[in-house]
Tab-separated table of C-alpha atoms in Angstrom:
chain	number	residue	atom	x	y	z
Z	163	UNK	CA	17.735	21.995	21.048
Z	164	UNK	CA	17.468	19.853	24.051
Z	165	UNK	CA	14.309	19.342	25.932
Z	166	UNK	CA	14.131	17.711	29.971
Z	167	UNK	CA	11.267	15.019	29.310
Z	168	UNK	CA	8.699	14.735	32.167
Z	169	UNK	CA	5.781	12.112	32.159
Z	170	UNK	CA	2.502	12.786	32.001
Z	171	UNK	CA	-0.191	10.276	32.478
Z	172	UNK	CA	-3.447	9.568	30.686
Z	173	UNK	CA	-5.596	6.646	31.047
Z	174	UNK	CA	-3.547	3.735	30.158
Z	175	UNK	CA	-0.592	5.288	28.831
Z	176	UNK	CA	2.297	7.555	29.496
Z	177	UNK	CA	3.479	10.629	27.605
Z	178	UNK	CA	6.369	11.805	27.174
Z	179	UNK	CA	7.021	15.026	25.748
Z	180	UNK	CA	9.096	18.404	26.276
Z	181	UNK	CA	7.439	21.540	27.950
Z	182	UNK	CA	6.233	23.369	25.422
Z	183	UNK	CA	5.122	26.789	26.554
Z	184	UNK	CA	3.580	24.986	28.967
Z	185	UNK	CA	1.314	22.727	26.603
Z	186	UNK	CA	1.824	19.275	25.708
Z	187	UNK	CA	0.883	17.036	23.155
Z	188	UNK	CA	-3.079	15.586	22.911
Z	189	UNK	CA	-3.448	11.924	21.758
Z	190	UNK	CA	-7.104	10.353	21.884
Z	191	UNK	CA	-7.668	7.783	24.784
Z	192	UNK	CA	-7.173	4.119	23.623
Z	193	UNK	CA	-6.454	1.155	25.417
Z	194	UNK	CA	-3.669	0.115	22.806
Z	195	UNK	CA	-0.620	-1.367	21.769
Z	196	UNK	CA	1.786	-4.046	23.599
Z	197	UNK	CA	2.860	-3.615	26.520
Z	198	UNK	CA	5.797	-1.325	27.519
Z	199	UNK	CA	5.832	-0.183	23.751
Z	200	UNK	CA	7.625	2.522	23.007
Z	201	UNK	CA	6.266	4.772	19.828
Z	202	UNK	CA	8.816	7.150	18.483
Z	203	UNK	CA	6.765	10.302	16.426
Z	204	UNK	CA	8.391	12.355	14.241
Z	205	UNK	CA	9.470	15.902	16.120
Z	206	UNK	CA	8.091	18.180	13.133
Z	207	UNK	CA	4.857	20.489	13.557
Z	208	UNK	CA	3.528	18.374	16.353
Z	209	UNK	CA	0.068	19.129	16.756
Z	210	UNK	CA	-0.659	21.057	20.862
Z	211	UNK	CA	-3.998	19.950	22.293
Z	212	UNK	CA	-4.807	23.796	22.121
Z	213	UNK	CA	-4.514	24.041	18.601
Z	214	UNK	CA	-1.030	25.939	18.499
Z	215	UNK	CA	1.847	24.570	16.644
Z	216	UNK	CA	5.389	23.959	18.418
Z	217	UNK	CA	8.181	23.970	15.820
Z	218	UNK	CA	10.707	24.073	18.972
Z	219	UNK	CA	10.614	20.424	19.225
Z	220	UNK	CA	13.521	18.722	18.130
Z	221	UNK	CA	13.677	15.610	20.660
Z	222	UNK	CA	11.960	12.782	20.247
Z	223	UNK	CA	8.296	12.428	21.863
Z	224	UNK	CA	6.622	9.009	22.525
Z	225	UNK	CA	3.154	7.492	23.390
Z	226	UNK	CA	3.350	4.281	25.715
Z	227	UNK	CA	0.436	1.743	26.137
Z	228	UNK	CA	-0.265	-0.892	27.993
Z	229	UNK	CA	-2.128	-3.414	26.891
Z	230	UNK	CA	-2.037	-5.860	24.256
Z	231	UNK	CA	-4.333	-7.507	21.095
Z	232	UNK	CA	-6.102	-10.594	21.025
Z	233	UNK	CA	-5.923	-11.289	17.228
Z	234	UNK	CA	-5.595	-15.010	15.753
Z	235	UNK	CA	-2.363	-14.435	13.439
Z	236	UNK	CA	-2.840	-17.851	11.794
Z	237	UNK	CA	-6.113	-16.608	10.382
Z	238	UNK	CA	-6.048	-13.191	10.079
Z	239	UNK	CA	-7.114	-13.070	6.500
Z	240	UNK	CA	-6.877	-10.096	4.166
Z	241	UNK	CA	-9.822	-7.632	5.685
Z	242	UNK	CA	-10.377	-4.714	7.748
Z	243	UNK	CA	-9.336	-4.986	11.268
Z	244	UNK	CA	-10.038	-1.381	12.526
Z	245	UNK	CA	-7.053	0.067	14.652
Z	246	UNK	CA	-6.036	2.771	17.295
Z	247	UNK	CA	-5.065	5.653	15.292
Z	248	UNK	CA	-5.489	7.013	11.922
Z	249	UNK	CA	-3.388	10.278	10.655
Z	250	UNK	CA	-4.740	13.434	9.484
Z	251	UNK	CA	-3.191	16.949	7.373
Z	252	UNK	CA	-5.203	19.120	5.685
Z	253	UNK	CA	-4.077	21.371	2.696
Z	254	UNK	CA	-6.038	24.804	1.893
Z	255	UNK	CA	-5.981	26.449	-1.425
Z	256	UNK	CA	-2.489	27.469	-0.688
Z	257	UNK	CA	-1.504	24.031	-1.965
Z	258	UNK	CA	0.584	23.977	1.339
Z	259	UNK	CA	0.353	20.735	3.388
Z	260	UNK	CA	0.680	20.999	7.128
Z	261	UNK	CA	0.030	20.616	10.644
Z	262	UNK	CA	-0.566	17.046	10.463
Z	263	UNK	CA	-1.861	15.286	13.735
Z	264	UNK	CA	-2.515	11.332	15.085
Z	265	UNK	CA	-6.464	10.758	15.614
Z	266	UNK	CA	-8.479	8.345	16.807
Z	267	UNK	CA	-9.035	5.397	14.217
Z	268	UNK	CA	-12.837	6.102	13.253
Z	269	UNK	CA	-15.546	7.827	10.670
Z	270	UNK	CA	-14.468	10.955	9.258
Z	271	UNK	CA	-16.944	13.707	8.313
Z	272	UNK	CA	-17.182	14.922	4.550
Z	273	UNK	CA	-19.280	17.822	2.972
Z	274	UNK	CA	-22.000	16.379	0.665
Z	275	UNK	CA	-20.738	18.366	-2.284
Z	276	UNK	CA	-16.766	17.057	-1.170
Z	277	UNK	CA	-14.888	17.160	-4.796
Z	278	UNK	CA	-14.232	13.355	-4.026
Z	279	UNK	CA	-17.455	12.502	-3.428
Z	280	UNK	CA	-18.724	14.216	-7.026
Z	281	UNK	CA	-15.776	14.038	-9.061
Z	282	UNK	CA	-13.968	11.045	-7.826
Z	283	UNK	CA	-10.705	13.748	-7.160
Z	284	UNK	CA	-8.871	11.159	-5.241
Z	285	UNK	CA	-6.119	8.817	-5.431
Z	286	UNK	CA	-4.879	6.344	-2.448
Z	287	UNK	CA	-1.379	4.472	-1.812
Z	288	UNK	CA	-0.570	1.206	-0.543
Z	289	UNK	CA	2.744	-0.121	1.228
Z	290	UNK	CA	3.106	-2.852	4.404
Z	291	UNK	CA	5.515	-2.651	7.624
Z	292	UNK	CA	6.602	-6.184	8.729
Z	293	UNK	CA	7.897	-7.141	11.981
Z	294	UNK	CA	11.498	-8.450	12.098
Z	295	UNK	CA	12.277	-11.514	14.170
Z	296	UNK	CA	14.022	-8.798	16.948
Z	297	UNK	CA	10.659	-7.030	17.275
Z	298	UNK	CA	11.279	-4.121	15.625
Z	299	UNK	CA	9.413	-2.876	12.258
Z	300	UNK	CA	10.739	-2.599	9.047
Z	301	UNK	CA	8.621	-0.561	5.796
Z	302	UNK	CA	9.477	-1.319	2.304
Z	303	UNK	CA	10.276	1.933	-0.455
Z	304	UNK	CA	7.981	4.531	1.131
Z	305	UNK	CA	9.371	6.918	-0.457
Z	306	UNK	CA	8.558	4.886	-3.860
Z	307	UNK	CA	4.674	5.444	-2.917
Z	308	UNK	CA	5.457	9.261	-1.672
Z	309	UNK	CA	6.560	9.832	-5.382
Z	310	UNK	CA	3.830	7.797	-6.931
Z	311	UNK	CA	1.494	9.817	-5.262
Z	312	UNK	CA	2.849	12.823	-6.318
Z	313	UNK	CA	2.587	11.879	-9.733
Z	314	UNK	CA	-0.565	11.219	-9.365
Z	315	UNK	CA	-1.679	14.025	-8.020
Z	316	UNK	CA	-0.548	16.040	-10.879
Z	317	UNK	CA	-2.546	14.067	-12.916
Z	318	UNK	CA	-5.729	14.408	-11.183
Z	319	UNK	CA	-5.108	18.244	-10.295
Z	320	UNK	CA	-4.225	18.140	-6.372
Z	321	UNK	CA	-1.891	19.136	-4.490
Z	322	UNK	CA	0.435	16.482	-2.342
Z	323	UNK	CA	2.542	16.325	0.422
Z	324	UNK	CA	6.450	15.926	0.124
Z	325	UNK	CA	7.956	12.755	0.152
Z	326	UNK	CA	9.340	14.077	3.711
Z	327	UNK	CA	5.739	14.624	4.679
Z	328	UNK	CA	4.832	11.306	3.650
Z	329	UNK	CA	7.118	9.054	4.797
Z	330	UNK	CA	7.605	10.949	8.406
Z	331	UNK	CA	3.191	10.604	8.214
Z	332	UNK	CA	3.550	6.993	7.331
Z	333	UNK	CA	5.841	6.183	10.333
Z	334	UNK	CA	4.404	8.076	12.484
Z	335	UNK	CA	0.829	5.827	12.028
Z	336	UNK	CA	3.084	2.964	11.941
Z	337	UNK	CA	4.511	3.450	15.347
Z	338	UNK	CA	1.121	4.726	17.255
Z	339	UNK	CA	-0.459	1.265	15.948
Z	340	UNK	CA	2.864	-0.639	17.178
Z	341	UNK	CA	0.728	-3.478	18.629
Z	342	UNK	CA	-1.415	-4.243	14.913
Z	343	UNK	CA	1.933	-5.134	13.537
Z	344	UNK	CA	1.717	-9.225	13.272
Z	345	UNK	CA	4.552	-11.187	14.511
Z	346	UNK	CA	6.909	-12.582	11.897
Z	347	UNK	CA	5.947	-14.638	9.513
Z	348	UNK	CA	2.291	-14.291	10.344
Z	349	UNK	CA	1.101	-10.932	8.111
Z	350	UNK	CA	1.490	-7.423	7.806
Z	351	UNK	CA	0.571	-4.031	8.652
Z	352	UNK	CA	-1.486	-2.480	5.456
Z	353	UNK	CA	-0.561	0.991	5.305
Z	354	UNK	CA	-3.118	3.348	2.961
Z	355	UNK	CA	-2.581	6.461	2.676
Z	356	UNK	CA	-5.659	8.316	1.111
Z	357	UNK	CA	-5.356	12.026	-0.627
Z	358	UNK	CA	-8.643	13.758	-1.374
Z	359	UNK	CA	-10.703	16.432	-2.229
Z	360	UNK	CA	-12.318	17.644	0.704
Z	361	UNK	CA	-13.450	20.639	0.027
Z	362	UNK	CA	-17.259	21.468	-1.117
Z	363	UNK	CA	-17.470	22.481	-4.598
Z	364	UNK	CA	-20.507	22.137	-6.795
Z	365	UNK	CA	-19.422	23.227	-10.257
Z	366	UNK	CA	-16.402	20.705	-12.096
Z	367	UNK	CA	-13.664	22.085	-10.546
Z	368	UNK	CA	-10.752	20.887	-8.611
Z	369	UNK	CA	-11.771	21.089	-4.646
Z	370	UNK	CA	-11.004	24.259	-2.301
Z	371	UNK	CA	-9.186	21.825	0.398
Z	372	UNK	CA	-7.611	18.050	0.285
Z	373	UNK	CA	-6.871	16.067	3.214
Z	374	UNK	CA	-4.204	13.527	3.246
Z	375	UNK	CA	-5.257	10.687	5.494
Z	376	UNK	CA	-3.423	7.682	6.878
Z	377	UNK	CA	-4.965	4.448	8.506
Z	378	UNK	CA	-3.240	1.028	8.881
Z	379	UNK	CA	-4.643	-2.500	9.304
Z	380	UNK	CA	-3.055	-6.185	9.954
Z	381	UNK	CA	-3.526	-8.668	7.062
Z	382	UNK	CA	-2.612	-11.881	6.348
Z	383	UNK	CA	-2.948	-13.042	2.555
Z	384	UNK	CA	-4.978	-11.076	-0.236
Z	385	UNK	CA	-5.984	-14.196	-1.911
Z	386	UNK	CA	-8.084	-17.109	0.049
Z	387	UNK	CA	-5.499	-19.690	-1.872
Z	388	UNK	CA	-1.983	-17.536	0.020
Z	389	UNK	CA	0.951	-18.595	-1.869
Z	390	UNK	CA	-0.816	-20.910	-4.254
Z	391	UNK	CA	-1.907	-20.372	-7.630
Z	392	UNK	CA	-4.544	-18.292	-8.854
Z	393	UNK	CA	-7.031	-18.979	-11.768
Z	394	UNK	CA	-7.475	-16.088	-13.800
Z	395	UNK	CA	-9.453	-15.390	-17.163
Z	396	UNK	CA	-8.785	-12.901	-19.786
Z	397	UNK	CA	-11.523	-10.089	-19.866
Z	398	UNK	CA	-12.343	-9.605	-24.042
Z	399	UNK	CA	-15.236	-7.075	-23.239
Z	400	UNK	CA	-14.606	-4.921	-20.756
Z	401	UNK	CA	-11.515	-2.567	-20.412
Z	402	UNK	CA	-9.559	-1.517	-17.514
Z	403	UNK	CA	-7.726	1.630	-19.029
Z	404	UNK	CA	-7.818	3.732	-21.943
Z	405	UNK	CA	-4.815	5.621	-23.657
Z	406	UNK	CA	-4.549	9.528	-22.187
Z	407	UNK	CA	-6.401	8.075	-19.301
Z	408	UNK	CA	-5.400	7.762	-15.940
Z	409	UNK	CA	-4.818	3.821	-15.850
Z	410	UNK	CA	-1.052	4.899	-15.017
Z	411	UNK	CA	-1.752	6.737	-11.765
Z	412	UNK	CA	-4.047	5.312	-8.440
Z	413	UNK	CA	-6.812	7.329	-8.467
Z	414	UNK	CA	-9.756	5.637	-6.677
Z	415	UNK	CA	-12.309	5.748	-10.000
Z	416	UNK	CA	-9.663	2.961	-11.538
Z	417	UNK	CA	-10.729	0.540	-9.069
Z	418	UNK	CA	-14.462	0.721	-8.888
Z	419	UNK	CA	-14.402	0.431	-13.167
Z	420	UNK	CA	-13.244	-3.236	-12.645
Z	421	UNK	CA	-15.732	-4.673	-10.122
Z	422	UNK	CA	-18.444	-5.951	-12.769
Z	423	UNK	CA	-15.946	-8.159	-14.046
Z	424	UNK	CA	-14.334	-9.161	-11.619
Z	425	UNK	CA	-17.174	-10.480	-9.805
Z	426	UNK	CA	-18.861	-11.740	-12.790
Z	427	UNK	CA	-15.036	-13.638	-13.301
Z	428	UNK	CA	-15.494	-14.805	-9.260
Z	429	UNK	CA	-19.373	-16.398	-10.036
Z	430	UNK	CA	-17.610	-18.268	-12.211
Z	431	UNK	CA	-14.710	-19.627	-9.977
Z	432	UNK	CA	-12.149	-17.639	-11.402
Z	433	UNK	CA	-9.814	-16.056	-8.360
Z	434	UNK	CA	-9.861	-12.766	-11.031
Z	435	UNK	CA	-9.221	-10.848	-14.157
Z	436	UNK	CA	-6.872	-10.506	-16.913
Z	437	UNK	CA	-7.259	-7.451	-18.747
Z	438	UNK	CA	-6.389	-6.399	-22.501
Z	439	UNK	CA	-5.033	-3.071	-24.253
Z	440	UNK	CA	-8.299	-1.418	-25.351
Z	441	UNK	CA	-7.136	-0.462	-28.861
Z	442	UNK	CA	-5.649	-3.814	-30.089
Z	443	UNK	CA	-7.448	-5.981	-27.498
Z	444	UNK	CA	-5.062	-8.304	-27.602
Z	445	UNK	CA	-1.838	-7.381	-25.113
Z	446	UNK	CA	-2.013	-8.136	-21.794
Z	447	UNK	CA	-2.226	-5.123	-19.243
Z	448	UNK	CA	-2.527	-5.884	-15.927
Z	449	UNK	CA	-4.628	-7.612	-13.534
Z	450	UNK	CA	-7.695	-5.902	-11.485
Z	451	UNK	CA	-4.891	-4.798	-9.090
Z	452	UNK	CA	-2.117	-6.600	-9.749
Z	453	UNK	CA	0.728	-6.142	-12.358
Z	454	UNK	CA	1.790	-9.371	-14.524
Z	455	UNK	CA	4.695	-11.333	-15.768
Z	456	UNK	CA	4.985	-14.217	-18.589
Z	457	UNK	CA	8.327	-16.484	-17.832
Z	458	UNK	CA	9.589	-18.510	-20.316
Z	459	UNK	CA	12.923	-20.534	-20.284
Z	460	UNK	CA	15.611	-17.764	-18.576
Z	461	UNK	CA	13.184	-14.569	-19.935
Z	462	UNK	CA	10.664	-12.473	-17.614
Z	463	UNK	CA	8.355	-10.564	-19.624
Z	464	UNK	CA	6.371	-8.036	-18.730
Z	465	UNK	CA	3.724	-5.201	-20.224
Z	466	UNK	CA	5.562	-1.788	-20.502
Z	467	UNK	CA	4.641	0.905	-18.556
Z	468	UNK	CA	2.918	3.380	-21.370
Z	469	UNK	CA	-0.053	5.723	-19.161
Z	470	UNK	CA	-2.296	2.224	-19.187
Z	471	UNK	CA	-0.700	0.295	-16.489
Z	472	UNK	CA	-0.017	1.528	-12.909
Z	473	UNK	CA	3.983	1.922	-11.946
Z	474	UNK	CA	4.108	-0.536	-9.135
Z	475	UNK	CA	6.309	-0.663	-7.192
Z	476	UNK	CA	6.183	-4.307	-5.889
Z	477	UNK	CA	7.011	-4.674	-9.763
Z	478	UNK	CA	9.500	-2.052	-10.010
Z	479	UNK	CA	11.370	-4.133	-7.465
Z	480	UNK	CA	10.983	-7.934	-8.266
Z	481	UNK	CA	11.990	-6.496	-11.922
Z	482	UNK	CA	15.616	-5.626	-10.086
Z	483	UNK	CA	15.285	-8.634	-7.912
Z	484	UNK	CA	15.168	-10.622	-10.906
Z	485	UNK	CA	18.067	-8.956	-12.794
Z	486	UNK	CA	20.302	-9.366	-10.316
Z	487	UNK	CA	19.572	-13.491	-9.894
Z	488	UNK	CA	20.245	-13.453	-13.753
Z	489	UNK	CA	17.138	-13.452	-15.745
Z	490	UNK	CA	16.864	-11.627	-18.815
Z	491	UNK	CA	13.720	-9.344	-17.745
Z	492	UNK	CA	11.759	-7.513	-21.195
Z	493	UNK	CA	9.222	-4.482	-20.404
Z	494	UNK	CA	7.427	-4.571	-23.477
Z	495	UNK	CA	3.902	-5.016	-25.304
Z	496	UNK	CA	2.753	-9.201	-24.237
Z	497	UNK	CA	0.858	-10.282	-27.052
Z	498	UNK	CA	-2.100	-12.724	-25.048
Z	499	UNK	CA	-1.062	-15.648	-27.272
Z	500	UNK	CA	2.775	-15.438	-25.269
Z	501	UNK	CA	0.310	-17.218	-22.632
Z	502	UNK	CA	-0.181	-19.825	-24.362
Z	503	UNK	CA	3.318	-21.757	-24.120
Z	504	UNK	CA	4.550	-19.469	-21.388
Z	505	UNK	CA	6.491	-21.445	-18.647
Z	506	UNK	CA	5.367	-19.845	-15.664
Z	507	UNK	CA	2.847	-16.597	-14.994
Z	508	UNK	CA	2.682	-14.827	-11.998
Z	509	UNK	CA	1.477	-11.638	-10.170
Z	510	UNK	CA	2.654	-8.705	-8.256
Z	511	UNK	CA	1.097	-6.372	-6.093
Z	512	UNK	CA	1.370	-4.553	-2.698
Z	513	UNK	CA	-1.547	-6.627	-1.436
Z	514	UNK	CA	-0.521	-9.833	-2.888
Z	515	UNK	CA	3.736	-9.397	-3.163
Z	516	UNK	CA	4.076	-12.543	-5.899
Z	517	UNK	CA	1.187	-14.628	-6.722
Z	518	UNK	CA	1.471	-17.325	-9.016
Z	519	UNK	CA	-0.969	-17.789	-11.986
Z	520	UNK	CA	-2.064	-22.254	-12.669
Z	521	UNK	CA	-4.451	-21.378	-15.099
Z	522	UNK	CA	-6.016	-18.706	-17.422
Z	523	UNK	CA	-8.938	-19.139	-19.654
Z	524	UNK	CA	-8.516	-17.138	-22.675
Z	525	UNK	CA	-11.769	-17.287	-25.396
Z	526	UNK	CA	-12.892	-20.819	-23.766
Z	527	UNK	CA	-9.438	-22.531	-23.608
Z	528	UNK	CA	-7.662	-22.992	-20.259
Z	529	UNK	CA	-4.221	-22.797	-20.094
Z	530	UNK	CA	-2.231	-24.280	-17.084
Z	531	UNK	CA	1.175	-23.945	-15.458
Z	532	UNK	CA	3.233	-26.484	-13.559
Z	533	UNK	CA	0.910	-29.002	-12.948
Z	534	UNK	CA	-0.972	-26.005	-11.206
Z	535	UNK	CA	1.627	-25.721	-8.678
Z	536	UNK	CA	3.852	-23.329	-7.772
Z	537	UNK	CA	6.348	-22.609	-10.023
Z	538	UNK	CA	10.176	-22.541	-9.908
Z	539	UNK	CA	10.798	-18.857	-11.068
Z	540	UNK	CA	7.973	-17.503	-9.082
Z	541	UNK	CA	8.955	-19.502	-5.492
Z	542	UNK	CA	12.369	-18.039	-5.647
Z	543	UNK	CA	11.428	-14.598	-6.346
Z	544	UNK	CA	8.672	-14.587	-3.755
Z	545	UNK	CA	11.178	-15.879	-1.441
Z	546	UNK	CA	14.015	-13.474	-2.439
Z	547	UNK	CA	11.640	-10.364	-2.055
Z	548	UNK	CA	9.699	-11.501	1.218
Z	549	UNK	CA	13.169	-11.952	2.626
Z	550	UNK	CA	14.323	-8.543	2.451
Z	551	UNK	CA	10.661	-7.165	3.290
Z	552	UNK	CA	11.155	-9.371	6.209
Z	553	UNK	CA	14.431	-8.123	7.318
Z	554	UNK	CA	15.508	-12.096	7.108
Z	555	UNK	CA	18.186	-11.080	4.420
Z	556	UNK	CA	20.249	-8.437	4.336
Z	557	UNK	CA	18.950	-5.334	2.111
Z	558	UNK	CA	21.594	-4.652	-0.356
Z	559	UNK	CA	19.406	-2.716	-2.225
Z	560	UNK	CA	18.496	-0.474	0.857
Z	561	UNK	CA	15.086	-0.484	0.394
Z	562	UNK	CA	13.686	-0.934	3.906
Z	563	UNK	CA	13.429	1.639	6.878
Z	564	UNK	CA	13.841	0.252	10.247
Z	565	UNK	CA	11.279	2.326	12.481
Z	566	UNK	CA	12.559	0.767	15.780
């Protein structure tokens, strides 16, 4: 179906949209994004400023802005930078997910007795969109996090949206944030995509209603040190996950159980920490947030995934990046003392991408890894995977969604 488009003006930006019944589509006032940027949204269930629903929509609509960002890219740092717009879709008991809608980047309002609030029922996602040298925006495997989530949420008794639902959210926050996407070379966009109980529910019970919530912000590098080794120390006391847990899925309460020692691990100068199975306590599991691999000669080891250690998909794909550049990669139980002559040890994570390891203290005795530099293996792997996040090689895996 094709729509005439017709502008129509609001404080610092133009809309363009197709006559709907007479009604057009609501977006809160901002003074956002670069100028003459053009945001592309997703023609599905578009949400009318009176509340209705048009499904007729099957041409494009887009928000353009006029002004721009003062942000210092060189020093952006990995933090908060609050945005324009945040996404929003609610889900009743149903278990149907719809009507989603762009809001206004700010506090949300929760019941006191909200299911996430008193049973922790939530999980959250985490992916980046990068800015290609052309100007448009690239985001790695969404769909990979879609799925994830999904998982997840059958795990911790929730509903979730499709992987069409998600993706077509994620780009849709992606696009209505345009300008918070750093230039090339200088950062990201963090995308996090939240699912929660919403609804009030006193008992233990999953929640009457979940939202699924989207905000963005630009980042620079997760650790201080950016691409230069970490110092890490093996954690003998406390444990991250437990088998029949949910250590495999990224629900929020998996997080929170790792701050003690991790900033216990940070008073002492470590960057953070290694954690250990908790029934043999002595193979390596993954890091606070991060996944891990143990390189020695033309061999990448890693820690199987086995309900204890989250799927990640950073790791899913330098574990293929790796393959195809020839190394032998083993996903498999990493006994600790493996550290001990490894080569080279490095991390990977959303947040971080690759992260290379110079040292970990295991019962007192520090181990370190080429000359506390960074390492071969880990370089060209970084390097290989940036590069196609990038858009500054070509995606032969096709992996990346070009937005614009």
């Amino acid at each position: 179906m094709e729509y005439a488009f017709s502008p129509q003006l609001h404080t610092n930006r133009t809309i363009l949209a197709p006559p709907c019944a007479g009604r057009r589509p609501s977006f809160p006032a901002t003074s956002s994004l670069k100028t003459g940027s053009r945001i592309h949204l997703p023609p599905s269930s578009l949400k009318i400023s009176n509340g209705a629903v048009c499904r007729a929509v099957t041409s494009p609509t887009y928000l353009e802005t006029t002004e721009t960002t003062e942000i210092d890219w060189d020093n952006i740092g990995f933090g908060l930078v609050p945005t324009d717009y945040m996404y929003d879709m609610k889900c009743s008991s149903d278990g149907i997910f719809a009507n989603g809608e762009l809001k206004k980047f700010g506090p949300i309002e929760l019941n006191p007795s909200a299911g996430v609030l008193n049973y922790g029922q939530g999980l959250f996602e985490g992916l980046k969109a990068y800015r290609k040298e052309d100007g448009s925006i690239l985001l790695f495997r969404p769909e990979e996090n879609a799925k994830r989530m999904i998982d997840g949420a059958s795990r911790m008794c929730m509903p979730a949206p499709t992987v069409e639902q998600f993706v077509d959210a994620v780009k849709m926050t992606v696009l209505a944030n345009n300008r918070w996407v750093p230039p090339t070379g200088k950062g990201s966009l963090y995308v996090r995509p939240l699912l929660m109980g919403s609804g009030a529910v006193l008992g233990l019970a999953p929640a009457p209603e979940y939202t699924f919530l989207i905000f963005v912000s630009p980042v620079g590098n997760y650790f201080k040190e950016g691409l230069a080794p970490i110092n890490l120390i093996v954690e003998d006391e406390y444990h991250r996950a437990t088998p029949g847990g949910t250590g495999g899925v990224k629900t929020i309460g998996n997080y929170a159980s790792v701050l003690k020692a991790q900033k216990i691990a940070k008073e002492k100068g470590y960057s953070d920490v290694l954690y250990l199975d908790a029934v043999h306590n002595k193979y390596l599991e993954e890091v606070s947030s991060c996944n891990i691999f143990v390189i020695k000669g033309n061999v990448i080891s890693t820690p199987e995934i086995k309900g204890t250690i989250l799927p990640g998909i950073t790791r899913k794909s330098i574990i293929d990046v790796a393959r195809s550049q020839g190394f032998q990669v083993e996903e498999r139980a990493v006994p600790v003392e493996e550290l001990l002559d490894a080569d080279e040890v490095f991390c990977t994570g959303t947040a971080v991408v690759v992260s290379p390891v110079g040292s970990i203290t295991y019962l007192g005795k520090r181990v370190e890894y080429g000359n506390r530099g960074v390492g071969v293996v880990s370089q060209q792997l970084y390097s290989a995977l940036t590069s196609l996040q990038m858009g500054l090689a070509e995606d032969h895996m096709g992996w990346t969604v070009q937005l614009n």
